[in-house]
Amino acid sequence: MPIRFNYAVDLFDEATVRSLLDRFVSVLRQVVDEPGRRIARLDLLTTEERQKLLVSWNDTTTPVGPQSLPQLFEAQAAKRPQATAVVFEDQQLSYAQLNEQAN
């Protein structure tokens, strides 16, 4: 059965519409193959898209240095001693003041 799409060419290019059509056909095939399948269980992504989304684009591993939190705080206090470190109501402490109280 032929499927025809009418779309706003100023909003979508042919490749985008073809991709949407491919997804639509994929969903229809899944519904026909397994009529009892829950809608939430329908695969909307291709295997390649799922791999890209869950693995490639999700590779956000960032190397972390060996410094501990206290060491990082000490470094920040040395780098910007007069910068505001904490504020509570009308009181504020600089990194130097907070570091002095912590030690």
GROMACS .gro file of C-alpha atoms in nm:
model
  103
    1MET     CA    1   0.000   0.000   0.000
    2PRO     CA    2   0.156   0.331  -0.100
    3ILE     CA    3   0.198   0.599   0.164
    4ARG     CA    4   0.212   0.962   0.065
    5PHE     CA    5   0.338   1.244   0.287
    6ASN     CA    6   0.247   1.608   0.237
    7TYR     CA    7   0.480   1.838   0.426
    8ALA     CA    8   0.603   2.196   0.441
    9VAL     CA    9   0.916   2.197   0.228
   10ASP     CA   10   1.031   2.519   0.395
   11LEU     CA   11   1.042   2.335   0.730
   12PHE     CA   12   1.160   1.984   0.638
   13ASP     CA   13   1.398   1.846   0.382
   14GLU     CA   14   1.335   1.522   0.195
   15ALA     CA   15   1.586   1.324   0.405
   16THR     CA   16   1.408   1.419   0.728
   17VAL     CA   17   1.068   1.322   0.592
   18ARG     CA   18   1.208   0.994   0.456
   19SER     CA   19   1.349   0.920   0.803
   20LEU     CA   20   1.008   0.987   0.960
   21LEU     CA   21   0.845   0.763   0.700
   22ASP     CA   22   1.094   0.485   0.773
   23ARG     CA   23   1.014   0.510   1.145
   24PHE     CA   24   0.642   0.505   1.075
   25VAL     CA   25   0.674   0.193   0.859
   26SER     CA   26   0.889   0.028   1.126
   27VAL     CA   27   0.626   0.095   1.394
   28LEU     CA   28   0.350  -0.037   1.166
   29ARG     CA   29   0.547  -0.356   1.103
   30GLN     CA   30   0.598  -0.409   1.476
   31VAL     CA   31   0.226  -0.360   1.543
   32VAL     CA   32   0.133  -0.607   1.269
   33ASP     CA   33   0.394  -0.862   1.380
   34GLU     CA   34   0.297  -0.838   1.749
   35PRO     CA   35  -0.053  -0.693   1.790
   36GLY     CA   36  -0.044  -0.743   2.169
   37ARG     CA   37   0.279  -0.550   2.213
   38ARG     CA   38   0.250  -0.247   2.440
   39ILE     CA   39   0.305   0.087   2.273
   40ALA     CA   40   0.579   0.168   2.524
   41ARG     CA   41   0.769  -0.139   2.398
   42LEU     CA   42   0.774  -0.035   2.032
   43ASP     CA   43   1.123   0.033   1.898
   44LEU     CA   44   1.141   0.385   1.760
   45LEU     CA   45   1.518   0.389   1.714
   46THR     CA   46   1.724   0.184   1.474
   47THR     CA   47   2.004  -0.030   1.615
   48GLU     CA   48   2.257   0.227   1.491
   49GLU     CA   49   2.068   0.517   1.650
   50ARG     CA   50   2.037   0.333   1.981
   51GLN     CA   51   2.413   0.262   1.978
   52LYS     CA   52   2.490   0.626   1.901
   53LEU     CA   53   2.254   0.758   2.169
   54LEU     CA   54   2.342   0.519   2.449
   55VAL     CA   55   2.712   0.460   2.381
   56SER     CA   56   2.875   0.709   2.144
   57TRP     CA   57   2.700   1.027   2.257
   58ASN     CA   58   2.692   0.914   2.618
   59ASP     CA   59   3.068   0.873   2.647
   60THR     CA   60   3.110   1.160   2.891
   61THR     CA   61   3.387   1.006   3.096
   62THR     CA   62   3.612   1.279   3.229
   63PRO     CA   63   3.943   1.198   3.389
   64VAL     CA   64   3.955   1.302   3.752
   65GLY     CA   65   4.279   1.400   3.914
   66PRO     CA   66   4.409   1.232   4.227
   67GLN     CA   67   4.335   1.535   4.450
   68SER     CA   68   4.092   1.501   4.736
   69LEU     CA   69   3.818   1.755   4.805
   70PRO     CA   70   4.020   1.924   5.083
   71GLN     CA   71   4.319   1.952   4.848
   72LEU     CA   72   4.102   2.107   4.577
   73PHE     CA   73   3.962   2.354   4.831
   74GLU     CA   74   4.314   2.448   4.948
   75ALA     CA   75   4.416   2.507   4.587
   76GLN     CA   76   4.114   2.732   4.527
   77ALA     CA   77   4.186   2.922   4.850
   78ALA     CA   78   4.544   2.980   4.736
   79LYS     CA   79   4.435   3.083   4.387
   80ARG     CA   80   4.152   3.320   4.486
   81PRO     CA   81   4.181   3.391   4.860
   82GLN     CA   82   3.953   3.696   4.859
   83ALA     CA   83   3.675   3.541   4.648
   84THR     CA   84   3.352   3.463   4.831
   85ALA     CA   85   3.339   3.099   4.933
   86VAL     CA   86   3.016   3.082   5.136
   87VAL     CA   87   2.720   3.308   5.211
   88PHE     CA   88   2.463   3.267   5.486
   89GLU     CA   89   2.199   3.535   5.534
   90ASP     CA   90   2.400   3.858   5.575
   91GLN     CA   91   2.734   3.688   5.645
   92GLN     CA   92   2.994   3.581   5.394
   93LEU     CA   93   3.339   3.427   5.416
   94SER     CA   94   3.620   3.441   5.167
   95TYR     CA   95   3.816   3.130   5.076
   96ALA     CA   96   4.103   3.252   5.294
   97GLN     CA   97   3.875   3.303   5.596
   98LEU     CA   98   3.699   2.970   5.552
   99ASN     CA   99   4.026   2.788   5.500
  100GLU     CA  100   4.169   2.944   5.817
  101GLN     CA  101   3.864   2.834   6.018
  102ALA     CA  102   3.875   2.485   5.869
  103ASN     CA  103   4.239   2.438   5.966
   0.00000   0.00000   0.00000
